[in-house]
Short mmCIF file of C-alpha atoms in Angstrom, two decimals:
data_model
loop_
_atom_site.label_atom_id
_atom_site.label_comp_id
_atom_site.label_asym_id
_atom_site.label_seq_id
_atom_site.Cartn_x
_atom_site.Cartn_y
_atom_site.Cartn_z
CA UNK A 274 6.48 6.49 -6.82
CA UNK A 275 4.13 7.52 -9.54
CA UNK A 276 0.85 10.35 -8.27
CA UNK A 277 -1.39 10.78 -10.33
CA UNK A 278 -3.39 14.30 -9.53
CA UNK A 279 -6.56 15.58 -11.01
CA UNK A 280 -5.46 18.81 -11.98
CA UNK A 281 -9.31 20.19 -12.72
CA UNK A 282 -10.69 19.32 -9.77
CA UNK A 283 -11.59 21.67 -7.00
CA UNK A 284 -13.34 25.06 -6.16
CA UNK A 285 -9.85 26.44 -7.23
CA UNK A 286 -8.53 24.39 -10.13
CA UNK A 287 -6.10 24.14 -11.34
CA UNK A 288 -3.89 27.09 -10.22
CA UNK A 289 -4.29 25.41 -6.73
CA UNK A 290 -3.86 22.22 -7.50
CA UNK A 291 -0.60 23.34 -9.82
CA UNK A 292 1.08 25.10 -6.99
CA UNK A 293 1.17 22.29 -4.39
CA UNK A 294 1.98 19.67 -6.99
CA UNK A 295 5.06 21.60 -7.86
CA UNK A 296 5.95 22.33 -4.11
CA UNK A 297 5.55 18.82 -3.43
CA UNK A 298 7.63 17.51 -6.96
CA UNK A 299 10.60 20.36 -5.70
CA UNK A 300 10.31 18.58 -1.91
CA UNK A 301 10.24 15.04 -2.60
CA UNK A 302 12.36 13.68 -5.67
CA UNK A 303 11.66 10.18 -5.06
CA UNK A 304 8.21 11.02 -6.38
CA UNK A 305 7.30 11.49 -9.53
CA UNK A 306 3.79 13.63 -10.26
CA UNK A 307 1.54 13.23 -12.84
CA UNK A 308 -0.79 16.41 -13.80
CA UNK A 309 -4.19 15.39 -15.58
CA UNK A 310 -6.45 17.80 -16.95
CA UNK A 311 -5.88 20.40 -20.00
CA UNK A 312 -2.17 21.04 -20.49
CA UNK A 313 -3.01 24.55 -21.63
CA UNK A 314 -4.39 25.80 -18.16
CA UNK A 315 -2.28 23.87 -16.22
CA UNK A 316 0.95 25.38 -18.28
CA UNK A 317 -0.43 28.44 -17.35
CA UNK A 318 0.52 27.86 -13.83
CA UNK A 319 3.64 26.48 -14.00
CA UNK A 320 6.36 28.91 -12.51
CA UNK A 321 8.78 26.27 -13.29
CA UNK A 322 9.13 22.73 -15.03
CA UNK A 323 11.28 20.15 -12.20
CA UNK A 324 11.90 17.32 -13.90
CA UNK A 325 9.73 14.63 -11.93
CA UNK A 326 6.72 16.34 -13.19
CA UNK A 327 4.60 16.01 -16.28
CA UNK A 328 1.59 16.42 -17.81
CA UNK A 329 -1.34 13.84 -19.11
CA UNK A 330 -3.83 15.96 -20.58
CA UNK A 331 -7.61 15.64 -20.92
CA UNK A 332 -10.32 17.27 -22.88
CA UNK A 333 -13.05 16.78 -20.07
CA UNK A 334 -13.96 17.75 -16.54
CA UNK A 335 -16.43 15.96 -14.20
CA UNK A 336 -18.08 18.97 -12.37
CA UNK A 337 -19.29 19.08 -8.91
CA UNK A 338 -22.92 19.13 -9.94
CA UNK A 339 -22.58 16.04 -12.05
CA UNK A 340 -24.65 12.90 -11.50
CA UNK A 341 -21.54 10.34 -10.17
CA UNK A 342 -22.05 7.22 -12.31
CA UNK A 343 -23.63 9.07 -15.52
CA UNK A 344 -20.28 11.63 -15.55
CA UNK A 345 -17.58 8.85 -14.87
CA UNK A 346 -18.83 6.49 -17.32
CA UNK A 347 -19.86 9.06 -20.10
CA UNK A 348 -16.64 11.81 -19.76
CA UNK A 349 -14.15 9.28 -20.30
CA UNK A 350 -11.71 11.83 -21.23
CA UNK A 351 -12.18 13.68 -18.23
CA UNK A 352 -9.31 14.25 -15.93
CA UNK A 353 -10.41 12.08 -12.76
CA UNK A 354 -10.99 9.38 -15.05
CA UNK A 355 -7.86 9.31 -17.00
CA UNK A 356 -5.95 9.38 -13.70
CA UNK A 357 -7.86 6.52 -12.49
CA UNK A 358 -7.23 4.91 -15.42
CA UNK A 359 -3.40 5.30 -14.74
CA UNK A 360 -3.81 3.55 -11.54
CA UNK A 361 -5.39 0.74 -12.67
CA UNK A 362 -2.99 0.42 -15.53
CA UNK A 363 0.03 0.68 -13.39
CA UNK A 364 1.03 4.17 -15.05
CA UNK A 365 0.61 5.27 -11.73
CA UNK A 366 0.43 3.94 -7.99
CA UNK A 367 -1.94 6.64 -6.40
CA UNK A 368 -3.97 9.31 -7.26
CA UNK A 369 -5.26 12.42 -5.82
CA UNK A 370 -8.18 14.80 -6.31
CA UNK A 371 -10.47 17.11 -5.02
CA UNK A 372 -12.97 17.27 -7.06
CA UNK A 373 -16.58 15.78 -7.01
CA UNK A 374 -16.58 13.24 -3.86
CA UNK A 375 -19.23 10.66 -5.47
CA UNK A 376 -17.41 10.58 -9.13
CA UNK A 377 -13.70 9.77 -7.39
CA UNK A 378 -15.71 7.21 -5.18
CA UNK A 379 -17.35 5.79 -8.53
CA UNK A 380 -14.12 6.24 -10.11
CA UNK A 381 -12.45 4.05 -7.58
CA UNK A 382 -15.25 1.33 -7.90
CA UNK A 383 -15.59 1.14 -11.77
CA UNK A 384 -11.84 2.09 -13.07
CA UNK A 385 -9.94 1.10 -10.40
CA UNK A 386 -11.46 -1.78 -8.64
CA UNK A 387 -12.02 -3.10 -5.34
CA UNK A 388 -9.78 -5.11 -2.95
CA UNK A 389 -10.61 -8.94 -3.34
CA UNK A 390 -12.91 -9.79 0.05
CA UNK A 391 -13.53 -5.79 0.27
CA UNK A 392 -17.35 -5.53 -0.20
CA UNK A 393 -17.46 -1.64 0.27
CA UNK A 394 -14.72 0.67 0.05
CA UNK A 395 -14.85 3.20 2.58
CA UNK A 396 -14.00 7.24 3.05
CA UNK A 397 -11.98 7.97 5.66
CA UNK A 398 -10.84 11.25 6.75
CA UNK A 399 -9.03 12.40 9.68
CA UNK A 400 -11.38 14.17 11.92
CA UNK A 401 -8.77 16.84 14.39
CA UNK A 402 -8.67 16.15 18.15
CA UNK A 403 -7.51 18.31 21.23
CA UNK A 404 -4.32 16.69 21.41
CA UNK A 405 -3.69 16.97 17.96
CA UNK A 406 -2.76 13.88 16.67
CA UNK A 407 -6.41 13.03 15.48
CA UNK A 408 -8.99 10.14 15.19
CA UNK A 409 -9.51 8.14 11.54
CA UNK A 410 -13.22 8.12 10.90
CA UNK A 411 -14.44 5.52 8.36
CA UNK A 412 -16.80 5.12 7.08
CA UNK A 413 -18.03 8.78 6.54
CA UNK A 414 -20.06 9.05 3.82
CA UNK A 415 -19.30 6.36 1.25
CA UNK A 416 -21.77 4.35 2.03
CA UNK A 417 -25.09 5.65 4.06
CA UNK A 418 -25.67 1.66 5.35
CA UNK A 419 -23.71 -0.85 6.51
CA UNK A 420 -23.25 -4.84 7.87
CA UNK A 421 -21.59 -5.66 10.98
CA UNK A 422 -19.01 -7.25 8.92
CA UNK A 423 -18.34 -4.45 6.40
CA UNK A 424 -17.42 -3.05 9.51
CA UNK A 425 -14.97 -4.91 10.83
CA UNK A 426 -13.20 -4.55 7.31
CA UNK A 427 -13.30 -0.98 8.12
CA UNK A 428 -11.55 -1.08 11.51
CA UNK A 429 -9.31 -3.57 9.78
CA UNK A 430 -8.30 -1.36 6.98
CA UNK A 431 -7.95 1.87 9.54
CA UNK A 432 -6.37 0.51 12.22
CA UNK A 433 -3.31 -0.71 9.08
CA UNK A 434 -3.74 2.65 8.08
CA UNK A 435 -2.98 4.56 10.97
CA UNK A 436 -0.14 2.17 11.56
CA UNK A 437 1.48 2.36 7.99
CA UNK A 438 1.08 6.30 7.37
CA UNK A 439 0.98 7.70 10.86
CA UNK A 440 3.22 5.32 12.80
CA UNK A 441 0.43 4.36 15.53
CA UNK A 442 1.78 1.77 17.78
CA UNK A 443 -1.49 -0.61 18.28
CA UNK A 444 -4.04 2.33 16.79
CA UNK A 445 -6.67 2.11 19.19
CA UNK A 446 -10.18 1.23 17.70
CA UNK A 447 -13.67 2.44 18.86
CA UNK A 448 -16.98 1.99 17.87
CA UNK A 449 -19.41 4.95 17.21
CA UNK A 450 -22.00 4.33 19.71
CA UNK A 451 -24.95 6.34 21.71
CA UNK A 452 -22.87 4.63 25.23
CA UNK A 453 -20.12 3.04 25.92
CA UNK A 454 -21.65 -0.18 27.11
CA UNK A 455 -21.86 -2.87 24.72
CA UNK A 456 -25.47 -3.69 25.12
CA UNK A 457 -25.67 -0.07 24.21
CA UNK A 458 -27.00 0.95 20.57
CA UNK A 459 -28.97 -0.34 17.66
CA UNK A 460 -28.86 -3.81 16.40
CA UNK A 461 -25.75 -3.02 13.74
CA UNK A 462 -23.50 -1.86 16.76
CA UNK A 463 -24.96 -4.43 19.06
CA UNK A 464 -23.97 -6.79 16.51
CA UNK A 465 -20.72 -5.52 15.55
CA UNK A 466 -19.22 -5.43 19.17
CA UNK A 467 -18.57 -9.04 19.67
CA UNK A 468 -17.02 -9.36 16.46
CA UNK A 469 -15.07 -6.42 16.37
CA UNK A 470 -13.43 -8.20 19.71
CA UNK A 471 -12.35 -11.25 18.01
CA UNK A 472 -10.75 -9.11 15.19
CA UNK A 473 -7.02 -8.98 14.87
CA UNK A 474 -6.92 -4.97 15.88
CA UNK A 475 -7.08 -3.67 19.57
CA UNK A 476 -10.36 -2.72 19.91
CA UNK A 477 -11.36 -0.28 22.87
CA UNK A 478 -14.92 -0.86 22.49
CA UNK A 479 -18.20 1.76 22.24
CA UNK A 480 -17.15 5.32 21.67
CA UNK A 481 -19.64 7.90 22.16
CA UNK A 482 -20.01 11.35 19.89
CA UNK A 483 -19.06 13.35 22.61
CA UNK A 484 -15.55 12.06 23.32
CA UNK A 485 -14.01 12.13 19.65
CA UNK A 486 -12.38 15.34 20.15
CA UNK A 487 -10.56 14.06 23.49
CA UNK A 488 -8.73 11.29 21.25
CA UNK A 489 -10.34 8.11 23.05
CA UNK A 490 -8.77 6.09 19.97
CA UNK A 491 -7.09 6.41 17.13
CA UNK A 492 -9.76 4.66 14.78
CA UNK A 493 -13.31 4.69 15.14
CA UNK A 494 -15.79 3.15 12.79
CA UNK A 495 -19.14 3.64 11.83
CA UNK A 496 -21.58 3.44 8.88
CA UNK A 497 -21.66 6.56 6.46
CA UNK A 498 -25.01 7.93 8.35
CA UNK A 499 -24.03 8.48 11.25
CA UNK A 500 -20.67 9.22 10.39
CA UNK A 501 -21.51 12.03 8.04
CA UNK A 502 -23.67 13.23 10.54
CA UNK A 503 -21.07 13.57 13.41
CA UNK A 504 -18.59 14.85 10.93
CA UNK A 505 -21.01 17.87 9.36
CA UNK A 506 -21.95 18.64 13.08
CA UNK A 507 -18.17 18.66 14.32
CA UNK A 508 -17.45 20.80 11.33
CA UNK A 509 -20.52 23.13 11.67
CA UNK A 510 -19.63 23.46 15.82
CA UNK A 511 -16.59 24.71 15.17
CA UNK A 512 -17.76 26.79 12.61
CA UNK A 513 -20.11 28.53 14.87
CA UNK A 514 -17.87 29.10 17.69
CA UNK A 515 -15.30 30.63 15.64
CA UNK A 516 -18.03 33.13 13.71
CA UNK A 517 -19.00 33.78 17.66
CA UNK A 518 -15.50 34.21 19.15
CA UNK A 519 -14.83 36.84 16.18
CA UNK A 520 -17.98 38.70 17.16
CA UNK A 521 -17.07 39.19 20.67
CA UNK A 522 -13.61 39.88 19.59
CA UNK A 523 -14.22 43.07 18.15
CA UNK A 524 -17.51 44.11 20.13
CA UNK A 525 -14.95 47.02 21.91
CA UNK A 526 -11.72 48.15 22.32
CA UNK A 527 -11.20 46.78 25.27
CA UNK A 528 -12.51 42.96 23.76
CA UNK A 529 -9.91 43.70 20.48
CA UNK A 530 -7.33 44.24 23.08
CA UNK A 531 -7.97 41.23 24.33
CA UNK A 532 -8.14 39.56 21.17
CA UNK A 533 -4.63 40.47 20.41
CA UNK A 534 -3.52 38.74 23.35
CA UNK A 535 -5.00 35.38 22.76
CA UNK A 536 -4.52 35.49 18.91
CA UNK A 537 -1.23 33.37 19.13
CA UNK A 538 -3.46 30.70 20.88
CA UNK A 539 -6.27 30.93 19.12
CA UNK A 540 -4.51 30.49 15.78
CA UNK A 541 -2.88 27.35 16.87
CA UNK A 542 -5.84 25.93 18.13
CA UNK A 543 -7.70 26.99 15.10
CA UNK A 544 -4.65 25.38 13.37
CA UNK A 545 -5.97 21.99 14.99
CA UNK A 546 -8.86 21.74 13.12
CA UNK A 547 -8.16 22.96 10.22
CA UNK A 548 -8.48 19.69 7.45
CA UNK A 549 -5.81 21.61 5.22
CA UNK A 550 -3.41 19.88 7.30
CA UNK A 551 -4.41 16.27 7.00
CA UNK A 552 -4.13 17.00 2.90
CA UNK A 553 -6.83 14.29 2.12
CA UNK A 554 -8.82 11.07 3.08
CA UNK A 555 -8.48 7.88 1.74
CA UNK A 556 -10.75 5.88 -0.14
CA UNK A 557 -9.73 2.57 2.08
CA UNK A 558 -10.64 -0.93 0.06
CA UNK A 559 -9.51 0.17 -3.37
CA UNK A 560 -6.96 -1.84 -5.19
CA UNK A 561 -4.77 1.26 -5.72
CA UNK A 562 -4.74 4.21 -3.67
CA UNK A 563 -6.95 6.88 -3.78
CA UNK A 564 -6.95 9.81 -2.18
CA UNK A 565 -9.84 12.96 -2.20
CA UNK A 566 -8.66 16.33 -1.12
CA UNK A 567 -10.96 19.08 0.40
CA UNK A 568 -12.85 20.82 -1.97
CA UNK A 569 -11.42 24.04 -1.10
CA UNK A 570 -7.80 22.82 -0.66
CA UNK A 571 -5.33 25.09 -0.73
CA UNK A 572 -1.69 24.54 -2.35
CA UNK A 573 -1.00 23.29 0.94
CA UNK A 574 -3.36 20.88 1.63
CA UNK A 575 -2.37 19.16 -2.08
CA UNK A 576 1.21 18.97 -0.96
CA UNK A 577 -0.15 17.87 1.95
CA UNK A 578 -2.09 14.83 0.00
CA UNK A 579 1.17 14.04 -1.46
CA UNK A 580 3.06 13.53 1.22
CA UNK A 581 0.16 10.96 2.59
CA UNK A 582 0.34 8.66 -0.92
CA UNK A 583 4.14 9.15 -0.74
CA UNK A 584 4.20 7.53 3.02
CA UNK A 585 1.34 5.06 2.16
CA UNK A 586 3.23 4.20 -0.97
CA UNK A 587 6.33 3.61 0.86
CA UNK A 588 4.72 1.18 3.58
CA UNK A 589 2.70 -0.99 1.01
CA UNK A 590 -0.42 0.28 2.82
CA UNK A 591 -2.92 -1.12 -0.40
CA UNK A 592 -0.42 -4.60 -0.20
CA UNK A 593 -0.73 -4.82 3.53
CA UNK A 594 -4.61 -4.34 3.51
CA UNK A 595 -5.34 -6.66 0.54
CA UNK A 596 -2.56 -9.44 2.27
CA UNK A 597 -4.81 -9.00 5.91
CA UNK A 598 -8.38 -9.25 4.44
CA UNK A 599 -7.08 -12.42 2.28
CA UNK A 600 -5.69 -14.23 5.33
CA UNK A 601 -9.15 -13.11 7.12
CA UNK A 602 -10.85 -14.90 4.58
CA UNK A 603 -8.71 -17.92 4.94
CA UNK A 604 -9.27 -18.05 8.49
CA UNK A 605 -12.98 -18.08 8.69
CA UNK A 606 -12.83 -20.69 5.67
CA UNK A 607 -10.61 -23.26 7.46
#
């Protein structure tokens, strides 16, 4: 199994991304990791050469201020280009990189391709819940609009995912919705509901904002909108109540005291949310996969990511999709 990583990209590239590529080539031999970017910094890095890891290198690095389309097709040479390039020319089976979100979606759509049937590829991270297995959100940000249909492709392509990489039995889906009736929302959702019934995935029906954290399925879908919104709010909430926790944590001696009690508690719970344990989200609809890491992944999180295209390379999860939307097509044709 063949990774391709984009060594450059990332607030901390590519020490970062060097040190969880090489804890993930010493963990996993049946993987074999490919390091793009400039072999001189990433050299730098290396504490130690195992032999299912090499180097591509690259001359060029698509920044996170760069214009998407413009950097991808002018910095050819640039490291999340090459290793999309690798992918679609079977060098390599996945790749993985956290650098700038609209190049690697770009990069997906122009040098890697789409899934035949697939009209838009979506983003789909996991998004932590109290009982810490987590919900798949797609499509987060990929796309701001979307057709009822593009979004039954997206519960298609979660629900297989959860299945293939996590090992959900029957991944619940739900529907991002203001209620939980299905006369509830605008006309997209309104639409959407009776179709996403007759879709082969066991839908749960409308799920609202509010109940994401308490796990009321495994998969919910969305457009990019209002996914992006729930997921910057989510993100920002717990944010908040963290920053507010920590100030009445140390307000006194008697509140640090306290504090010291509930640390063990509060870590793991903080431990829940915290994305550098999901690794990455998937780009779901491209014909190879794709995977973007945090921007501020640590060497954790990319071993993390590797692990995910390791089990998603060992299930077929890109076959299994592409073999489901095909027989979908049939099936509304005959």
């Amino acid at each position: 199994m063949r990774i391709a990583i984009d060594a450059m990209g990332g607030d901390h590239a590519p020490k970062i991304v060097v040190e969880g590529a090489l804890a993930a080539a010493k963990e996993w031999k049946d993987v074999h990791i490919i390091l793009v970017g400039n072999s001189a910094a990433i050299e730098a890095h290396l504490t130690e050469r195992p032999d299912n890891l090499t180097i591509r290198h690259s001359e060029e690095v698509i920044e996170a201020e760069d214009e998407p389309v413009k950097a991808v097709r002018r910095k050819k040479d640039a490291s999340m280009v090459v290793a999309g390039r690798l992918v679609r020319e079977k060098e390599a089976e996945a790749m993985i990189s956290a650098g700038n979100t609209g190049a690697l979606m770009t990069t997906g759509l122009l040098i890697v391709g789409r899934i035949p049937g697939i009209e838009r590829p979506a983003l789909a991270p996991m998004i932590p819940t109290m009982d810490g297995h987590g919900v798949l959100a797609l499509d987060l940000g990929a796309n701001m609009d979307a057709t009822p249909e593009q979004l039954i492709q997206y519960a298609i392509m979660g629900s297989i995912y959860r299945s293939k990489v996590h090992g959900v039995d029957k991944p619940r889906v739900g529907l991002l919705n203001v209620g939980t009736e299905s006369t509830k929302g605008n006309e997209l959702t309104k639409t959407a509901y009776p179709l996403l019934e007759q879709a082969p995935i066991y839908f749960v029906g409308n799920v609202e904002s509010s109940q994401v954290l308490r796990a009321q399925c495994d998969v919910i879908v969305c457009d990019g909108f209002a996914g992006n919104i729930m997921l910057k709010t989510l993100e920002g909430a717990a944010s908040a109540i963290f920053s507010a926790l920590k100030q009445e944590f140390t307000k006194s001696i008697f509140t640090k005291l306290a504090a010291a009690v509930l640390k063990p508690g509060l870590t793991q719970f903080r431990k829940k949310l915290d994305y550098n344990e999901h690794g990455a989200a998937p780009f779901l609809g491209i014909d190879g996969l794709v995977l973007k890491s945090h921007g501020s992944s640590d060497a954790n999180a990319i071993k993390n990511a590797v692990r995910q295209a390791r089990i998603a390379l060992q299930n077929d999860l890109v076959g299994t999709i592409s073999a489901e939307i095909s027989r979908g097509k049939r099936d509304i044709t005959t």
